[in-house]
Coordinates of C-alpha atoms and ligand atoms in Angstrom, one line a residue:
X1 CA -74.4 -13.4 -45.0
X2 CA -72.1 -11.0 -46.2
X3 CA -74.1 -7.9 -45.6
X4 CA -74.5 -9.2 -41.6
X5 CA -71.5 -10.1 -41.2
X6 CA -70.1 -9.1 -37.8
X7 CA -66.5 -10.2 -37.4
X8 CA -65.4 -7.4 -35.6
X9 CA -67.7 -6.1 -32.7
X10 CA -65.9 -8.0 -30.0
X11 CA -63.6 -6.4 -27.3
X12 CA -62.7 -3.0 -26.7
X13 CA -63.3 -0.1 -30.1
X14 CA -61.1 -1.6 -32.9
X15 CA -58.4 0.6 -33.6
X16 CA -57.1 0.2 -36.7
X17 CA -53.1 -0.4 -36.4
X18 CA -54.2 -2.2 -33.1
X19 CA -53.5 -6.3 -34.0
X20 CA -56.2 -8.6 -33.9
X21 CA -54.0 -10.7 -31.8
X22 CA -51.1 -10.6 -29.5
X23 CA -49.3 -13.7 -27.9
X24 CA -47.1 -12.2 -24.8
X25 CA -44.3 -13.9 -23.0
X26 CA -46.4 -17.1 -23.1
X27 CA -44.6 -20.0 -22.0
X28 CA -46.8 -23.5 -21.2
X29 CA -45.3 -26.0 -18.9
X30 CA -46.7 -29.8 -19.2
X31 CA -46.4 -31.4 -15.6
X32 CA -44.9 -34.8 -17.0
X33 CA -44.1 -38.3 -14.2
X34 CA -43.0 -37.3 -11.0
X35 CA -39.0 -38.3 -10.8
X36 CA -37.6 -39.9 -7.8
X37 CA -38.0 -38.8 -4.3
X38 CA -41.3 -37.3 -6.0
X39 CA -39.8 -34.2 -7.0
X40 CA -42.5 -33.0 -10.5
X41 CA -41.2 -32.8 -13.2
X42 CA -42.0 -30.5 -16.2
X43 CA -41.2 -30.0 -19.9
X44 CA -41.6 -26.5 -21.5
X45 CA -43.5 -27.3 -24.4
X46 CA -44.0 -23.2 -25.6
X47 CA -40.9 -20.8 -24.0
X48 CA -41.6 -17.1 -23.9
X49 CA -43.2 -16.6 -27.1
X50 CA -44.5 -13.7 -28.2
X51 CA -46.2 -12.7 -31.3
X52 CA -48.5 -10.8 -32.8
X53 CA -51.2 -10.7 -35.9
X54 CA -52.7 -7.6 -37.8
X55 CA -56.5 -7.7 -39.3
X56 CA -57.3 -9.6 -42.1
X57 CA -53.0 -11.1 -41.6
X58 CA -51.7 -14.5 -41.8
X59 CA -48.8 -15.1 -39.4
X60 CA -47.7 -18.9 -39.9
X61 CA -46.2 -20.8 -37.2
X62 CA -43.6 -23.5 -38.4
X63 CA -41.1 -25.3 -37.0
X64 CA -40.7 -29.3 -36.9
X65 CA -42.7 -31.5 -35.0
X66 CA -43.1 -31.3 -31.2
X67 CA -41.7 -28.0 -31.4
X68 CA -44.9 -26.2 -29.7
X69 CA -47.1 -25.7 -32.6
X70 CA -50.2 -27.0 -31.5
X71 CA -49.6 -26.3 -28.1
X72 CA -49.7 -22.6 -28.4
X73 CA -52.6 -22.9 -31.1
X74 CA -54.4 -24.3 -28.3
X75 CA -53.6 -21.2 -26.0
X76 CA -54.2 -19.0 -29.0
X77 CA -58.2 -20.5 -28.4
X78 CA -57.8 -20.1 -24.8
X79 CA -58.5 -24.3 -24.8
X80 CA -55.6 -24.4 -22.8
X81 CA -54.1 -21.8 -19.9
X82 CA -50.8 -20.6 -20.3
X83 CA -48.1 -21.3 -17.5
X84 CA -47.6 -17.2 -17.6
X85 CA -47.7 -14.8 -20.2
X86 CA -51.2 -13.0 -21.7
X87 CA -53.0 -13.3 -24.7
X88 CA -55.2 -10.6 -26.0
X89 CA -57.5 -10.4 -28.7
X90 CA -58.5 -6.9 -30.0
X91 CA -56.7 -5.7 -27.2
X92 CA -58.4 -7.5 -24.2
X93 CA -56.4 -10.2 -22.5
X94 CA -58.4 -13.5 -22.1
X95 CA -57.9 -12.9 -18.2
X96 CA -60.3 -10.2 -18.0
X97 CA -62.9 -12.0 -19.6
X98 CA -66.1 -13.5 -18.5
X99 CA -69.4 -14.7 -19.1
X100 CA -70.3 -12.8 -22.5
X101 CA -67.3 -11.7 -23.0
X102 CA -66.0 -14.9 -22.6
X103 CA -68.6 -16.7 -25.2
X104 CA -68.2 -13.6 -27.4
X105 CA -64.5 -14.7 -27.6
X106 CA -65.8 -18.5 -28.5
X107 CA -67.4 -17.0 -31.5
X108 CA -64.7 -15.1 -32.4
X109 CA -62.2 -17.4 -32.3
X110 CA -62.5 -20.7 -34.6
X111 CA -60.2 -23.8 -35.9
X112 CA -59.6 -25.5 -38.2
X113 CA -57.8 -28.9 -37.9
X114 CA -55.8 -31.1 -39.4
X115 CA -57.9 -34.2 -39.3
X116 CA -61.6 -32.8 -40.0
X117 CA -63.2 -36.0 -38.3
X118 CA -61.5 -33.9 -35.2
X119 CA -63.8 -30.9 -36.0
X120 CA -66.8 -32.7 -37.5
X121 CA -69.0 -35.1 -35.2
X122 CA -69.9 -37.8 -37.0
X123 CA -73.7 -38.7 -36.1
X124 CA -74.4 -34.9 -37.2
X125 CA -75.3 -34.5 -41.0
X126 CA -73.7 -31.5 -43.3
X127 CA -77.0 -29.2 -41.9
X128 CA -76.6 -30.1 -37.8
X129 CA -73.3 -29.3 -38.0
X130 CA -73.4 -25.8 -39.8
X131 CA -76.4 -24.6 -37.6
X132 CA -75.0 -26.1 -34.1
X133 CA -73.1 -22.8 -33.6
X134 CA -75.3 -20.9 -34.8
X135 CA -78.0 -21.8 -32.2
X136 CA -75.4 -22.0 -29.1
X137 CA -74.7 -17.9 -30.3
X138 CA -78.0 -16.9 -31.5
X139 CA -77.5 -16.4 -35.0
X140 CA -80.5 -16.7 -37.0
X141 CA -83.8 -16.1 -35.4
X142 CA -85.4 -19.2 -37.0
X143 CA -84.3 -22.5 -38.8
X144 CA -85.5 -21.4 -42.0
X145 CA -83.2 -18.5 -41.6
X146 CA -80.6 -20.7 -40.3
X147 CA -81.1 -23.0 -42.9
X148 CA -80.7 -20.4 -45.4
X149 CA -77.4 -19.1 -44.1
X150 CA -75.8 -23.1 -44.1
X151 CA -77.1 -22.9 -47.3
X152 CA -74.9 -20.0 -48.3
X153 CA -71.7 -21.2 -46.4
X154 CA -71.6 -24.7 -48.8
X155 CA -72.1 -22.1 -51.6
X156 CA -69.0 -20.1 -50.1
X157 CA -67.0 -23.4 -49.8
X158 CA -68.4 -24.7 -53.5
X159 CA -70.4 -27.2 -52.2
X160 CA -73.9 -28.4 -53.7
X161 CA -77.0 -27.5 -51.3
X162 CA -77.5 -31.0 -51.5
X163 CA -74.9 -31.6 -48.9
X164 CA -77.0 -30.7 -46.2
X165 CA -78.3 -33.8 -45.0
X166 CA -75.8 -36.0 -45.7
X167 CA -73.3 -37.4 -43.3
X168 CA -69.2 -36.2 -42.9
X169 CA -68.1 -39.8 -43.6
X170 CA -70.0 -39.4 -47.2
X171 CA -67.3 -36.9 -48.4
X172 CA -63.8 -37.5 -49.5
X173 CA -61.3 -35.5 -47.1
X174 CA -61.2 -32.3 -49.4
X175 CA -65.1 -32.1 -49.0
X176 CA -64.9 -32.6 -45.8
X177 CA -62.5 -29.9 -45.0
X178 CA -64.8 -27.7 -46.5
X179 CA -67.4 -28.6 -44.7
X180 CA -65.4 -28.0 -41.5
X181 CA -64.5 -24.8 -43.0
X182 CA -67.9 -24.1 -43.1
X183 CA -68.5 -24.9 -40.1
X184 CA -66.0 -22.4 -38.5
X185 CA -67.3 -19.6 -40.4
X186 CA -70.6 -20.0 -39.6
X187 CA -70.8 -18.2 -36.3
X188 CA -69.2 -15.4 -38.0
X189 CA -65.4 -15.4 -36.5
X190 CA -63.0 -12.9 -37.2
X191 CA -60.1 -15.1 -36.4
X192 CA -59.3 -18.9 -37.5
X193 CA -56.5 -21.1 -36.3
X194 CA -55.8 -23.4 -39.2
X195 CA -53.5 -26.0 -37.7
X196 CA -52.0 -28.1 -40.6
X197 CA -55.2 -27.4 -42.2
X198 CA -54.0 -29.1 -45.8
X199 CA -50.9 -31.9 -44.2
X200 CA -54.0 -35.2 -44.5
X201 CA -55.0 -33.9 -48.0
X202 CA -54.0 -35.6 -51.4
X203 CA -51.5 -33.1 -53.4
X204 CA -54.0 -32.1 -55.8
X205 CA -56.6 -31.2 -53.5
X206 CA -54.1 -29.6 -51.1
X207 CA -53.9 -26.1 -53.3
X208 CA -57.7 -26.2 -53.8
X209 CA -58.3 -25.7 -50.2
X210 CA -55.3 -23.4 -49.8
X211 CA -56.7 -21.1 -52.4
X212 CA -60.5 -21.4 -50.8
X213 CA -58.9 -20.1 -47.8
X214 CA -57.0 -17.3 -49.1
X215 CA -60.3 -16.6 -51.5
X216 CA -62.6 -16.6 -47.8
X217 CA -59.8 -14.3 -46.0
X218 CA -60.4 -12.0 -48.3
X219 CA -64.2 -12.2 -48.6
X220 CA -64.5 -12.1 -44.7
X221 CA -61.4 -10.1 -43.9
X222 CA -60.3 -13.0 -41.7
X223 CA -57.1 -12.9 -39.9
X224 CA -55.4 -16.6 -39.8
X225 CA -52.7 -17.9 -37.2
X226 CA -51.4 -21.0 -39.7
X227 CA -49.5 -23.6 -38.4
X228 CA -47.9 -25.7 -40.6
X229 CA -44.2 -27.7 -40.6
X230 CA -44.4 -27.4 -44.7
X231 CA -42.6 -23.8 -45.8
X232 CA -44.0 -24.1 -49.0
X233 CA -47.6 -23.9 -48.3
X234 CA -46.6 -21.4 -45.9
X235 CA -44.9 -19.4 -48.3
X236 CA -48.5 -19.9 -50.7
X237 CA -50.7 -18.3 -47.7
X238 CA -48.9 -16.1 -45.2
X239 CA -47.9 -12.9 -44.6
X240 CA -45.3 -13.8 -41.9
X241 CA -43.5 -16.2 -40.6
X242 CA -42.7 -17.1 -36.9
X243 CA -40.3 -20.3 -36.8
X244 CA -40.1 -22.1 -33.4
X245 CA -37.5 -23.8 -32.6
X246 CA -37.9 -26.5 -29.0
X247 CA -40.8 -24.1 -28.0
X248 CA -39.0 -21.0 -28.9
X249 CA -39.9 -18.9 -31.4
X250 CA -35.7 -18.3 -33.2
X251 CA -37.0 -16.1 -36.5
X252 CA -39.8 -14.2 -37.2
X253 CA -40.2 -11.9 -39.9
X254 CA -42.0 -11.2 -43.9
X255 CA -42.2 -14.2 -45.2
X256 CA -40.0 -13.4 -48.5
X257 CA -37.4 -12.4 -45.6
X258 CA -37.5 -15.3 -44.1
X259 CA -37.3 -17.4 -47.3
X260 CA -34.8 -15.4 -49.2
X261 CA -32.5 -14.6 -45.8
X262 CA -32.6 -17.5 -43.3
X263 CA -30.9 -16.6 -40.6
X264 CA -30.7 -19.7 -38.3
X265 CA -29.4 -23.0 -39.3
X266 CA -32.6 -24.6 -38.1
X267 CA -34.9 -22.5 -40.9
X268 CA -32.2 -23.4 -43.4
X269 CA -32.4 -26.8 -42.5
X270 CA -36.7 -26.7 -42.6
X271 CA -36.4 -25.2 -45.5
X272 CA -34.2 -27.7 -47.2
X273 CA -36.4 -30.5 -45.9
X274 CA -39.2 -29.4 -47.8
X275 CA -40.6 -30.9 -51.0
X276 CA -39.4 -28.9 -54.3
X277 CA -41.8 -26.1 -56.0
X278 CA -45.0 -28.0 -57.4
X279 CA -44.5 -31.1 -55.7
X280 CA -46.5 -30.9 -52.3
X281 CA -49.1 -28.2 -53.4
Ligands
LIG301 N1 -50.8 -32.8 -22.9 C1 -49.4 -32.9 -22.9 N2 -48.8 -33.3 -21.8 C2 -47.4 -33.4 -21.8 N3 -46.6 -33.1 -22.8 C3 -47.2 -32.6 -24.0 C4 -48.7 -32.5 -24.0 N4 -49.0 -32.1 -25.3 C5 -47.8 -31.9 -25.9 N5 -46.8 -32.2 -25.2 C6 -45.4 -32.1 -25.5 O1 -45.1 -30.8 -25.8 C7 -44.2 -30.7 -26.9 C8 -44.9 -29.8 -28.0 O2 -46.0 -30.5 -28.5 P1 -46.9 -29.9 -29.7 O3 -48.0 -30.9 -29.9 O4 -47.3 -28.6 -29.3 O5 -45.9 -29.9 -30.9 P2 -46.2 -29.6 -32.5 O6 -45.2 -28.6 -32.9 O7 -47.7 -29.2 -32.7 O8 -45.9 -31.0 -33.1 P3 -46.5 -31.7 -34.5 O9 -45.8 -31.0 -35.6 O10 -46.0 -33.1 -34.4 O11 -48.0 -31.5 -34.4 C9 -43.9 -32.1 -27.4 O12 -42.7 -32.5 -26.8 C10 -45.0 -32.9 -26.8 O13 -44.6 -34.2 -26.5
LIG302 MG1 -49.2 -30.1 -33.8

């Protein structure tokens, strides 16, 4: 799969200082119960942000809970539409896209969850679920090919070829991340949104799967947006470090910058709510 692998064919001619992805001025409002006298109400879940990611880059997004995370992740995918702002990707906003373009920017564009039963339908074995994409983007011109290709994903993600035709529920929650790992990598993204991809996994298993995604990053030259309330598992996989504060992003910078030199309260105070060194790898 390596040899076909087309991660970066999407949008305008890649040029090569030109970021994968660029977050501008987004801010998300969530309409919430209309007060008295009816007058709507809203809370700014994501303020202004703006941010941006080179090729092959991790950018983690921390801050505590409710602070936005997830909501811009979600924008990142275009699931959701941003109040204002833009969001490009290779250099074309999401608003200018449609039809193929659009779909192209599905394929692109992949996630990683938390909670893998979020990511993995149940009633689908190992095999449905790794060739699903592939069919909806025409990858593969036969199921013996596709077959072949699911094949070399598990092998990617150090899983037995046996795995392909059993069941998510079968697998303990490491396996099953990496089988939802799989999964986003098998219609060949460039770009993977791991949202607290390790927080659900037992301590041992949580640097196993850090260090198969560092290990695919650099086999696939993905670029990750990690988002992640733990600064130590940050520190493990990204390059830098955007801390958002009540929606706002308050610090963004190298990650051994942002580590070594806090320069708001609120990162001192994340960073001295984490675990110590060893414990919550
Ligand atoms: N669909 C929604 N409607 C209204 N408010 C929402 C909605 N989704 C999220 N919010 C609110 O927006 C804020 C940001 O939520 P979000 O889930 O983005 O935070 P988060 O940083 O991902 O938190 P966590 O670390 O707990 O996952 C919170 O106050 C949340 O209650
Ligand atoms: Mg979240």
């Amino acid at each position: 799969m390596t040899s076909s692998y087309r991660g970066a064919d999407v949008g305008t001619a890649p040029i090569e200082s030109q970021p994968v992805l660029q977050v501008r001025g987004v801010t998300k409002r969530y309409p919430v119960r209309t007060g008295i006298l009816g007058r709507k109400e809203f809370h700014t879940a994501v303020d202004n942000v703006s941010l941006s990611v080179q090729s092959g880059k991790t950018l983690a997004v921390v801050g505590e809970s409710g602070s936005g995370k997830t909501t811009l992740g979600l924008m990142v995918l275009d699931l959701l539409q941003p109040t204002s702002g833009e969001i490009l990707y290779r250099g074309q906003p999401f608003s200018s896209r449609s039809g193929s373009n659009k779909r192209a920017l599905r394929r692109e564009m992949q996630v990683v969850f938390q909670d893998p039963y979020a990511s993995l339908n149940a009633r689908l074995t190992v095999r449905e679920a790794l060739t699903e994409g592939m069919i909806i983007h025409k990858i593969g011109d036969s199921a013996k090919e596709r077959e072949g290709r699911a094949l070399d994903l598990l092998q990617h993600v150090s899983l037995p070829p046996e795995t392909l035709d059993r069941y998510p529920h079968e697998f303990s929650g490491g396996q099953r991340q990496r089988i939802a790992i799989a999964r986003a990598l098998s219609v060949e993204p460039g770009f993977i949104l791991l949202d607290e991809p390790t927080s659900a996994l037992d301590v041992s298993v949580q640097s196993q799967v850090l260090n198969l995604l560092l290990k695919l990053q650099r086999e696939f030259n993905l670029t990750y947006l990690f988002i992640s309330h733990n600064l130590e598992v940050v520190s493990y996989l990204a390059d830098e470090v955007a801390v958002m504060e009540k929606g706002r992003i308050v610090e963004q910078g190298p990650v051994d910058d942002i580590f070594d030199r806090p320069a708001q309260d609120y990162t001192h105070r994340l960073l001295a709510a984490i675990p110590r060194i060893g414990s919550s790898l």
